[in-house]
CSV table of C-alpha atoms in Angstrom, one decimal:
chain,number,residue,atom,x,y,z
A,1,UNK,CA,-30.0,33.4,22.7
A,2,UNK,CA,-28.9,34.1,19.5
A,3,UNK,CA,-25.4,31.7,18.5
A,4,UNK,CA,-23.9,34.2,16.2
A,5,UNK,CA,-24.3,36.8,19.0
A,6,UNK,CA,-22.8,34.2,21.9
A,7,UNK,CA,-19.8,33.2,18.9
A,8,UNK,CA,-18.7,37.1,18.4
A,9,UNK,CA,-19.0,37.7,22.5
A,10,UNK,CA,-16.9,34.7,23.1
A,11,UNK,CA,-14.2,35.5,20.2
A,12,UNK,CA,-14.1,39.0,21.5
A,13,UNK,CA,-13.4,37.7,25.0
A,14,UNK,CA,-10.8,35.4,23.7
A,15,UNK,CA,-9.4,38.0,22.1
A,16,UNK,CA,-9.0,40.1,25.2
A,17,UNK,CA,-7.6,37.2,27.0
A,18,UNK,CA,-4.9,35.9,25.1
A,19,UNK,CA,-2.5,38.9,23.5
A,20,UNK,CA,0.5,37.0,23.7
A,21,UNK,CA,-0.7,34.4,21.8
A,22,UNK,CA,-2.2,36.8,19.2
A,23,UNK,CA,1.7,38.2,19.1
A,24,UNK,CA,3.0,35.0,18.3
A,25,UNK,CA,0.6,34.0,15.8
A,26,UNK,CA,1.6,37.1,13.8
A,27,UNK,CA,5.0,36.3,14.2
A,28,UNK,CA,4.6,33.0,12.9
A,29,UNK,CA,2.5,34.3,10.2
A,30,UNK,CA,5.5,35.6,8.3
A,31,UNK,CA,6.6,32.7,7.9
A,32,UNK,CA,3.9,30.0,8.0
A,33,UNK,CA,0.8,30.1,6.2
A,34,UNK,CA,-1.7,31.8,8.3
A,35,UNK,CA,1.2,31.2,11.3
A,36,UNK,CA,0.1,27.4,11.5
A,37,UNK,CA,1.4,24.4,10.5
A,38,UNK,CA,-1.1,21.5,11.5
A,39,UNK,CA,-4.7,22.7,10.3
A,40,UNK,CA,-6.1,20.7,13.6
A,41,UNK,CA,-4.9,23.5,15.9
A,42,UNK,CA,-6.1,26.1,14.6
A,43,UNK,CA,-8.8,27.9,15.3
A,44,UNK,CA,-10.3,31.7,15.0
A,45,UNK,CA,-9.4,34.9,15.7
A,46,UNK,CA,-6.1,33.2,16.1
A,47,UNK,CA,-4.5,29.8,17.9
A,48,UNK,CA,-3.3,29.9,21.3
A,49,UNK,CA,0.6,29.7,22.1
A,50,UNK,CA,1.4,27.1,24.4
A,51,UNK,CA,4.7,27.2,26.3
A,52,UNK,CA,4.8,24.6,28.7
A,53,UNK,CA,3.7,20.9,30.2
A,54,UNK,CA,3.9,18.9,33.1
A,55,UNK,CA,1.9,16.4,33.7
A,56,UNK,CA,-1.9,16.5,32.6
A,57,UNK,CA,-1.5,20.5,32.2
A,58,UNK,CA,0.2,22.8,30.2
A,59,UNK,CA,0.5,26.4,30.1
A,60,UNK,CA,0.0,28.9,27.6
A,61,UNK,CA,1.8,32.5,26.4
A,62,UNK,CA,-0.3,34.6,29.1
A,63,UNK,CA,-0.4,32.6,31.8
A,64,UNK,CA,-3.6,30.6,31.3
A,65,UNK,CA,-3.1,26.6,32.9
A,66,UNK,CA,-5.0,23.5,31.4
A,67,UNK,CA,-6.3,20.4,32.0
A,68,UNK,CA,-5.0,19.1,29.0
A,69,UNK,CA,-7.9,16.8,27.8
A,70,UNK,CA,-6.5,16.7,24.4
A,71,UNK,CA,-3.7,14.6,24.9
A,72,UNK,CA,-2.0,15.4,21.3
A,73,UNK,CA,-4.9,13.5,19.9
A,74,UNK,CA,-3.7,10.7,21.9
A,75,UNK,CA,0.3,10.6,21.2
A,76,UNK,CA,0.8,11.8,24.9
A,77,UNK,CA,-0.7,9.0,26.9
A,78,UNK,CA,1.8,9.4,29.5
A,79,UNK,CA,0.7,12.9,30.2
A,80,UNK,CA,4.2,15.6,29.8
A,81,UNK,CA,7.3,15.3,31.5
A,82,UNK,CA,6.3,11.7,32.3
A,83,UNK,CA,9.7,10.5,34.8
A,84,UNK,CA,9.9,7.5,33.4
A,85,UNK,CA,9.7,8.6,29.6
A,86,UNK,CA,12.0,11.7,30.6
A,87,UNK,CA,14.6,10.0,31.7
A,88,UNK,CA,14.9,7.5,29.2
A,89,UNK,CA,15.2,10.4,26.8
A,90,UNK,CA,18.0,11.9,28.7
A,91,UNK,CA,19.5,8.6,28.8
A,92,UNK,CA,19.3,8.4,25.1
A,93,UNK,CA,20.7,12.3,24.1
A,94,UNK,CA,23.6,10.9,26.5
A,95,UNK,CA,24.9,7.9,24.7
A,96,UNK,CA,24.4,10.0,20.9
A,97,UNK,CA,21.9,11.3,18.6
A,98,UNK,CA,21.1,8.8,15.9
A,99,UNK,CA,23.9,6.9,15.7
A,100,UNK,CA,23.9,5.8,12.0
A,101,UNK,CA,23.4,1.9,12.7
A,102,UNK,CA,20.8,-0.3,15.0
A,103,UNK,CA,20.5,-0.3,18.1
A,104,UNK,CA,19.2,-2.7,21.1
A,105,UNK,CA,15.8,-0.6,21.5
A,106,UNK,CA,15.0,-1.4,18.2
A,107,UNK,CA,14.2,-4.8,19.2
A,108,UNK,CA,13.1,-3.9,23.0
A,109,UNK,CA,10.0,-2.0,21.5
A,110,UNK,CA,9.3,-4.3,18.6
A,111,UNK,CA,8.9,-7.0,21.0
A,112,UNK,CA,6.8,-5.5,23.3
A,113,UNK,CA,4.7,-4.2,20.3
A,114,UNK,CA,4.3,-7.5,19.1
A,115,UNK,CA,3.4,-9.4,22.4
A,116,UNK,CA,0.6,-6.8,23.0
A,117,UNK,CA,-0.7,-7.2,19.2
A,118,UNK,CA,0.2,-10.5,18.0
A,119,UNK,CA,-0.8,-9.9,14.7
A,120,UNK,CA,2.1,-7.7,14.2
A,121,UNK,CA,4.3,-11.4,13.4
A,122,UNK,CA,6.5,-8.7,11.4
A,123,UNK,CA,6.8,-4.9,11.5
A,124,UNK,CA,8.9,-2.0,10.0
A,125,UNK,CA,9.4,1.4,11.9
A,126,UNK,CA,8.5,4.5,10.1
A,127,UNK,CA,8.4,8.6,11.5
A,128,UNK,CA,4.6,8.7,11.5
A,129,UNK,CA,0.9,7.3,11.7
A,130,UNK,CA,0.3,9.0,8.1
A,131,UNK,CA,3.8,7.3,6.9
A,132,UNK,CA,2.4,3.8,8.5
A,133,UNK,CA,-0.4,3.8,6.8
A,134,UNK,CA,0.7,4.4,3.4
A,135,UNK,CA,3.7,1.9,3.9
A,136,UNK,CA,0.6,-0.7,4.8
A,137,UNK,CA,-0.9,0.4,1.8
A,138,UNK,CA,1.7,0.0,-0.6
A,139,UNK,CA,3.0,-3.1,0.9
A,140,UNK,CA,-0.5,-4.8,0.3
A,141,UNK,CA,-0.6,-3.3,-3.4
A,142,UNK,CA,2.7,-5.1,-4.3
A,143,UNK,CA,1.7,-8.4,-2.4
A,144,UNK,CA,-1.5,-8.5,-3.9
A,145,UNK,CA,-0.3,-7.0,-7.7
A,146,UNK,CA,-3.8,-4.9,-7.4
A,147,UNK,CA,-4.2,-1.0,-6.9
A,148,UNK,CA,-7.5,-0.9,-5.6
A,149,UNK,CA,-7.7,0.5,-2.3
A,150,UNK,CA,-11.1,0.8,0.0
A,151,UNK,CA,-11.5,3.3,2.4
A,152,UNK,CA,-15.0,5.0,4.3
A,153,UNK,CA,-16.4,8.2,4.6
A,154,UNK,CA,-15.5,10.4,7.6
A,155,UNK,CA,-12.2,8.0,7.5
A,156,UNK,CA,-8.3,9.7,8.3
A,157,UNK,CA,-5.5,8.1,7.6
A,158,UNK,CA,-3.2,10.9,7.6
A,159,UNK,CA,-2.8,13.9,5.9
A,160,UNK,CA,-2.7,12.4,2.3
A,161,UNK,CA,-5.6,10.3,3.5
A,162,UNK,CA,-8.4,12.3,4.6
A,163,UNK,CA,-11.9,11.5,3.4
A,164,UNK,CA,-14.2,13.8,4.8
A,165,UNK,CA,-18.4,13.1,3.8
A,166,UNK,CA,-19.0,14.9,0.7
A,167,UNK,CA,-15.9,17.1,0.6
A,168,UNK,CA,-12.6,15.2,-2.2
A,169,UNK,CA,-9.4,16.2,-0.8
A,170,UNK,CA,-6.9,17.2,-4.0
A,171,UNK,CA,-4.0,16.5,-1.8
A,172,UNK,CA,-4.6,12.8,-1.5
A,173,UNK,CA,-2.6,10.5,-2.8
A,174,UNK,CA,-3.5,9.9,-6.2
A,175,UNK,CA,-4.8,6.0,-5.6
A,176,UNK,CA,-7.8,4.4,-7.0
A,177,UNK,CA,-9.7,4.5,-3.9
A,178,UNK,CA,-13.2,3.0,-4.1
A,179,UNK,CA,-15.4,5.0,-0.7
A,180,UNK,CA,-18.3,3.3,1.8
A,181,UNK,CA,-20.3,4.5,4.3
A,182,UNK,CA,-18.7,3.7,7.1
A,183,UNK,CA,-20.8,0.8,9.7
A,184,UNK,CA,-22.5,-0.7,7.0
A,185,UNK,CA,-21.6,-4.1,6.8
A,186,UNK,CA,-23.8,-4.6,3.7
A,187,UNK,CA,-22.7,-2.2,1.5
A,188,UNK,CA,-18.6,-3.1,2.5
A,189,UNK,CA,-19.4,-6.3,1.5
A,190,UNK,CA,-21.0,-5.2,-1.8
A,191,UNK,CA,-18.6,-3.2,-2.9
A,192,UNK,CA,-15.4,-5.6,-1.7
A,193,UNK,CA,-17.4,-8.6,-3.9
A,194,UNK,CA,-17.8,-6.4,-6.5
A,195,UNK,CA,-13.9,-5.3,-6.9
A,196,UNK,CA,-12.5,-8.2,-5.7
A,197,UNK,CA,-10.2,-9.1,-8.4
A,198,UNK,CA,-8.9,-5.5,-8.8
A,199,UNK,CA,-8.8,-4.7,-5.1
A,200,UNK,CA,-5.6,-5.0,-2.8
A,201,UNK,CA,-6.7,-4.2,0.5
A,202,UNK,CA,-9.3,-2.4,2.6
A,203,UNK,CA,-8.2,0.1,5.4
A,204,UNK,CA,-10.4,1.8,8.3
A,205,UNK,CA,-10.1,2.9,11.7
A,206,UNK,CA,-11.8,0.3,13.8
A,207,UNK,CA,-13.1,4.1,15.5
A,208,UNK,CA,-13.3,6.7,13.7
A,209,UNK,CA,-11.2,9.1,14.9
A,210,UNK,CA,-11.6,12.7,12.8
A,211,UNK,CA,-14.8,11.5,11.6
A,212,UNK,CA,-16.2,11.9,15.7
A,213,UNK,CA,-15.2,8.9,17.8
A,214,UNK,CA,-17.4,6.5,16.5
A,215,UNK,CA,-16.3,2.9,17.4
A,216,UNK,CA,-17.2,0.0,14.4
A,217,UNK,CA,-19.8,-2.3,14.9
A,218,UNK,CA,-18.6,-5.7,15.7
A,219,UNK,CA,-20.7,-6.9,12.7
A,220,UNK,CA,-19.5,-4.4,10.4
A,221,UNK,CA,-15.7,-5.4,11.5
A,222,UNK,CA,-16.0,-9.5,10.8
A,223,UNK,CA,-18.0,-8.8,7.2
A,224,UNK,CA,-15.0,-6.9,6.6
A,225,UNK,CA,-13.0,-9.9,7.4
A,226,UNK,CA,-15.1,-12.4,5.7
A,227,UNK,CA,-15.1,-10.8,2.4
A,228,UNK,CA,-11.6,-9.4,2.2
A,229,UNK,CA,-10.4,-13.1,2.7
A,230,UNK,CA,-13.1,-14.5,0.2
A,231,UNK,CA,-11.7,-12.3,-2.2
A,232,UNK,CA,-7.8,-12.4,-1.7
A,233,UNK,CA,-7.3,-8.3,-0.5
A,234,UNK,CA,-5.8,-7.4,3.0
A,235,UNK,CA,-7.6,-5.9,5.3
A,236,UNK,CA,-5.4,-3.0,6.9
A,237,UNK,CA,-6.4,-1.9,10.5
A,238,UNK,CA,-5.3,1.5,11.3
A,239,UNK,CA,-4.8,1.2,15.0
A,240,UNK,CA,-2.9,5.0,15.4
A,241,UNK,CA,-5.1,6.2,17.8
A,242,UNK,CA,-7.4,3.3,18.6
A,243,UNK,CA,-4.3,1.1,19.6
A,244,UNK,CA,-4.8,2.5,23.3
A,245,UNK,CA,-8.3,1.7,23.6
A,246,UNK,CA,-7.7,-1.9,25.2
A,247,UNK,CA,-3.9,-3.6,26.1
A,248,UNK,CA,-4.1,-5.0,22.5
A,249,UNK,CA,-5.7,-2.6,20.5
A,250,UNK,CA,-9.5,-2.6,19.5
A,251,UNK,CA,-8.7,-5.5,17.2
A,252,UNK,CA,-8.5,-7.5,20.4
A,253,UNK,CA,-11.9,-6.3,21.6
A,254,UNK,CA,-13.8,-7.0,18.9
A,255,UNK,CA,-12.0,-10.1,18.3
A,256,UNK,CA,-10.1,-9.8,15.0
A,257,UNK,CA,-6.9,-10.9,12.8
A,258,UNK,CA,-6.1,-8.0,10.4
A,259,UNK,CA,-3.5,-8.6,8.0
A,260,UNK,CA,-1.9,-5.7,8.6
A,261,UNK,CA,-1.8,-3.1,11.3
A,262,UNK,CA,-1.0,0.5,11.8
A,263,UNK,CA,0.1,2.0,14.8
A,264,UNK,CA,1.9,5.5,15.9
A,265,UNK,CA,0.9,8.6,18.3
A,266,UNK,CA,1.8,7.4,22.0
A,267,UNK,CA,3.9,4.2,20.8
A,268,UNK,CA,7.1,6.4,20.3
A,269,UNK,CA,6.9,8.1,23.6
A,270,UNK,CA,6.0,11.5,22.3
A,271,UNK,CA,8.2,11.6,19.8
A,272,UNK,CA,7.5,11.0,16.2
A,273,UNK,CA,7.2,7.7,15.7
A,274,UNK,CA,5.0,5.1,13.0
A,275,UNK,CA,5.0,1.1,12.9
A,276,UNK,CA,3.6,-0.8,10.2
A,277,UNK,CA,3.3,-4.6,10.0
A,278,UNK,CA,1.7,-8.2,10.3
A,279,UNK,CA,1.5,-11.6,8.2
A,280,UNK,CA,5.3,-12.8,8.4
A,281,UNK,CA,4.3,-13.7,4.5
A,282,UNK,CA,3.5,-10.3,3.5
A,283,UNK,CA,6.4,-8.8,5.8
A,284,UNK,CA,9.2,-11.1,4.8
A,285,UNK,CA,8.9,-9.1,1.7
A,286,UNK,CA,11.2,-6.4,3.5
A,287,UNK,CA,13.8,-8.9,4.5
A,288,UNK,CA,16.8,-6.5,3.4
A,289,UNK,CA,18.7,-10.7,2.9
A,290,UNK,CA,16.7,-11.3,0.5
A,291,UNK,CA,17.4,-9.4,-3.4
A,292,UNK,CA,14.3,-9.2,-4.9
A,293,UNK,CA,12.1,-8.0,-1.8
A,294,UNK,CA,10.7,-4.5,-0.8
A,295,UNK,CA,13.1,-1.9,-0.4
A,296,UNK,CA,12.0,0.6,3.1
A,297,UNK,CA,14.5,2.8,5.0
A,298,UNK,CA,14.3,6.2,6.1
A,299,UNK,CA,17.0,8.2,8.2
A,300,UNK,CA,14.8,8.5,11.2
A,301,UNK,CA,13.4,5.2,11.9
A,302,UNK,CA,14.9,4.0,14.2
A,303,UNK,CA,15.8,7.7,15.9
A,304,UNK,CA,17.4,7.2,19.6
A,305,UNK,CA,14.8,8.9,21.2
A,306,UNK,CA,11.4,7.1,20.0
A,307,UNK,CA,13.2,4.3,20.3
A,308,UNK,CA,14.2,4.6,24.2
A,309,UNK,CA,11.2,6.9,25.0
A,310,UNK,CA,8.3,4.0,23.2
A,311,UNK,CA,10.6,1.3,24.9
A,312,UNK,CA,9.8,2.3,28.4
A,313,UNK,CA,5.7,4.2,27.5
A,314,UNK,CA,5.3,0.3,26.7
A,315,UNK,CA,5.7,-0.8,30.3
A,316,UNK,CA,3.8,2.3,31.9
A,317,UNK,CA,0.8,1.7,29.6
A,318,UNK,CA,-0.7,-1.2,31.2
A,319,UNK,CA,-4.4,-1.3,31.9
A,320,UNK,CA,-7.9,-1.4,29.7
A,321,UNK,CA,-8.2,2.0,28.5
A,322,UNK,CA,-11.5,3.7,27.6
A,323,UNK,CA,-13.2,6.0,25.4
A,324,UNK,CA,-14.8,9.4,26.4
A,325,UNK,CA,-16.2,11.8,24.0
A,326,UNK,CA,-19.0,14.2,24.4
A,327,UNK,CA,-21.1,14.1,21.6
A,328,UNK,CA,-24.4,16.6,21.8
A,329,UNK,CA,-26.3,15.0,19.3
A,330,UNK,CA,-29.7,14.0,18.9
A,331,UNK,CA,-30.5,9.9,18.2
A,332,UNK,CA,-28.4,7.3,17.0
A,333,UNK,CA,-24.4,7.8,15.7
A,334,UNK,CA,-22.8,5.3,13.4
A,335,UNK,CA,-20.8,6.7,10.7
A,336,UNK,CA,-20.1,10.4,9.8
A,337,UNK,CA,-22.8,10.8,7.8
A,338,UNK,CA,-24.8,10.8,11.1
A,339,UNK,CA,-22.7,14.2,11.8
A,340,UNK,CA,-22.7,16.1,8.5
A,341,UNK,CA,-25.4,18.6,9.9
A,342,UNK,CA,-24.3,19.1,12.9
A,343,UNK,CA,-23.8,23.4,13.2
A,344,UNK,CA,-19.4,23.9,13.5
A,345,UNK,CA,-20.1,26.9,15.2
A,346,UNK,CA,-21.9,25.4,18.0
A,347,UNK,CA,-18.7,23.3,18.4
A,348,UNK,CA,-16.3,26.5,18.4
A,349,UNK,CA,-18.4,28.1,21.0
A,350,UNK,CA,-18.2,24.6,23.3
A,351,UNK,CA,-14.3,25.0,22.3
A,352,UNK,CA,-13.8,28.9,23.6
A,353,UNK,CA,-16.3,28.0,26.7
A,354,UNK,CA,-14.0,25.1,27.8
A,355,UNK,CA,-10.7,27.1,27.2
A,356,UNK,CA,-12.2,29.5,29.2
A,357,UNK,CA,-13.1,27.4,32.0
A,358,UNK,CA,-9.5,25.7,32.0
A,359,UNK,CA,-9.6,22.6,29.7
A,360,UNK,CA,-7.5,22.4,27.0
A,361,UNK,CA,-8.7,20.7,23.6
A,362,UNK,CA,-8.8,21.9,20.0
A,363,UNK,CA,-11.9,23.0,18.1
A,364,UNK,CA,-12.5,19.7,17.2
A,365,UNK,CA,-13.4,19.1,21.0
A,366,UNK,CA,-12.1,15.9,21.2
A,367,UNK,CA,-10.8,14.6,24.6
A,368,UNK,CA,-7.9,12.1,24.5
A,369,UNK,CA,-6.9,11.5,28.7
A,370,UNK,CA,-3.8,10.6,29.8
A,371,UNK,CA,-2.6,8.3,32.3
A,372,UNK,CA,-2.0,10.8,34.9
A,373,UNK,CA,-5.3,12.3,35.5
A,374,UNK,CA,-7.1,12.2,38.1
A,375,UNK,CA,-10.5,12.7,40.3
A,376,UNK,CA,-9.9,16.3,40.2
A,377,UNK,CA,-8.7,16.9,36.3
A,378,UNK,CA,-12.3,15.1,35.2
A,379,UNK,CA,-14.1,17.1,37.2
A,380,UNK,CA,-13.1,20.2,36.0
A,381,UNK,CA,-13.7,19.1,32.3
A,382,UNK,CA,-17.5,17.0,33.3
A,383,UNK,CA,-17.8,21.2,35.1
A,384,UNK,CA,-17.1,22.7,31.9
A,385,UNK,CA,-19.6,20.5,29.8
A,386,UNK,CA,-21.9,21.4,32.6
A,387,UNK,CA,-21.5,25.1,32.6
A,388,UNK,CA,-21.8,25.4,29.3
A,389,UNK,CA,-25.1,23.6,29.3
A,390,UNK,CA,-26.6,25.5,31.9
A,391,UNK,CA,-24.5,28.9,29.8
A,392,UNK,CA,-26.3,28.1,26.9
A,393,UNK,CA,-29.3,25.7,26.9
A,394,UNK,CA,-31.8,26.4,23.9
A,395,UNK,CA,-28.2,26.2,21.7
A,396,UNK,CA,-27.0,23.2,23.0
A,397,UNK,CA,-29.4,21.3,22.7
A,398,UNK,CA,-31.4,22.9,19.4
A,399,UNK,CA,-28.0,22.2,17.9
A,400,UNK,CA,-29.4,23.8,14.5
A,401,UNK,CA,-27.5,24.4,11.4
């Protein structure tokens, strides 16, 4: 079978399937660039509309129901319309929307942050995983008096922080970021020695998360560790979406101290939410008591409802989580290089087959469960990997550019 041929069929079928959404994307289009405004949902002819959730499902504009195996690239751990969650952000629109001054969940969720990554000795709330990471960034630039920052291919630290293999994203922030292949503990270490007295810190994703789910290598993660201390730079774990892959975050799995950490997605509940934080030395720089320390605030950080809404995710996420991601993929994957062949429009056919057969994800295809699935909601997504096996055999696994 011919994949261009099985593409157009399944676009055209899409097509047929969803004309409310198409209506609503051209309604947003008047507006909104393309009618979108997060490139990670959309996808071709034109992005679905959803209108609903509850639970592990949601619902879009014609009526089509979901296993939602995306889980908002893991910021909905608690699945939608959680009861706990819910009411806690009922109980908060009650007593006030952002009242202007602290209040007692500020401390309620920094606490239970910190006794699940002790690490975090200090931390700072912020509106976003993007926001936390550059705050980490910046905070280990002006402990450290360097502007060197390290960072690896296929790595994402946000939307100013994207560094895709071979592509240089001009709306990055404009730091002097020195790039390494990502699982290769030899060539960190090189390049860490190398700039040591220039560099302030090193970030990556202990998984990559963009870059295709890989996880680190526990070698890879401790050379890391070893030379960033030998040469006096932080090392910056950013834990956004990896935080939920073990009660402590994949720092405890692969046994670890970071410096600093970075955490968002879930933590706030569903809301918008970003924590950065770590050494009490580094931290204590934010101490608004003392006059010449960091200066951080920000209208929103301590919003009411991320606040109440992270306070009471933190008690309903309690177990070892686990990763599950379907790569189709011949050999060995360590870093994104491993990826860089691998045919996008064999992807956005694997994304239209599993729409089709009920399971919601983006084009991407990355699966992010929630608490609240069960038996039932994994099989029909291990049923839709199936059929489209059996749907398309010499293309799944030829896989060719």
């Amino acid at each position: 079978m011919d994949l261009n041929v099985a593409l157009q069929k399944a676009l055209e079928d899409f097509a047929d399937r969803h004309p409310a959404s198409k209506e609503a994307s051209l309604r947003a289009a008047q507006a909104l660039p393309g009618g979108n405004t997060r490139h990670a949902l959309f996808c071709n002819p034109f992005p679905v509309t959803l209108v609903r959730g509850e639970g592990c499902h949601v619902w879009d504009a014609d009526g089509h129901q979901y296993v939602d195996a995306l889980g908002e690239f893991t910021a909905s751990i608690t699945g939608h319309t959680h009861p706990a969650v819910k009411a806690a952000a009922i109980a908060a629109l009650e007593r006030g929307i952002n009242l202007g001054g602290h209040i007692a969940q500020e401390a309620e969720l920094s606490q239970a942050i910190k006794a699940r990554f002790p690490s975090m000795q200090l931390m700072r709330f912020c509106n976003s995983g993007t926001e936390a990471n550059m705050m980490n960034i910046l905070t280990a630039r002006a402990y450290t008096s360097r502007e060197k920052v390290m960072v690896f291919e296929g790595s994402y630290h946000g939307g100013v922080f994207s560094f895709p293999c071979g592509k240089t994203m001009r709306t990055n922030v404009p730091f002097q970021f020195l790039t390494a292949p990502y699982n290769d503990a030899q060539a960190a270490e090189r390049l860490i020695k190398e700039h040591g007295s220039d560099l302030a810190c090193v970030i990556f994703e202990p998984m990559l998360g963009t870059g295709g789910c890989i996880p680190a290598s526990k070698e890879f993660v401790h050379t890391i560790r070893a030379a960033t201390e030998q040469v006096g730079a932080l090392m910056i774990m950013d834990e956004v979406m990896t935080s939920r892959l073990s009660p402590g975050g994949l720092q405890q799995s692969l046994g670890v101290t970071p410096d600093l950490t970075s955490l968002g997605k879930y933590v706030g509940g569903g809301f918008s939410f970003g924590a950065f934080g770590g050494r009490a030395d580094v931290m204590q720089a934010y101490d608004p008591r003392n006059p010449a320390g960091l200066m951080h605030s920000g209208t929103f950080n301590n919003n009411t409802l991320s606040m109440a809404a992270g306070a009471v995710t933190m008690t309903q996420w309690t177990g070892v989580g686990s990763m599950l991601t379907a790569q189709f993929y011949a050999g060995s994957i360590s870093s994104a290089r491993d990826l860089v062949d691998t045919n996008p429009r064999l992807k956005e056919l694997l994304y239209l087959h599993l729409l089709k057969c009920g399971v919601w994800t983006t084009t991407r295809c990355m699966f992010s469960p929630c608490l609240v699935m069960g038996d039932k909601q994994y099989s029909t997504i291990i049923q839709a990997v199936e059929s489209f096996l059996l749907a398309y055999p010499g293309l799944a696994q030829a896989n060719e550019p």
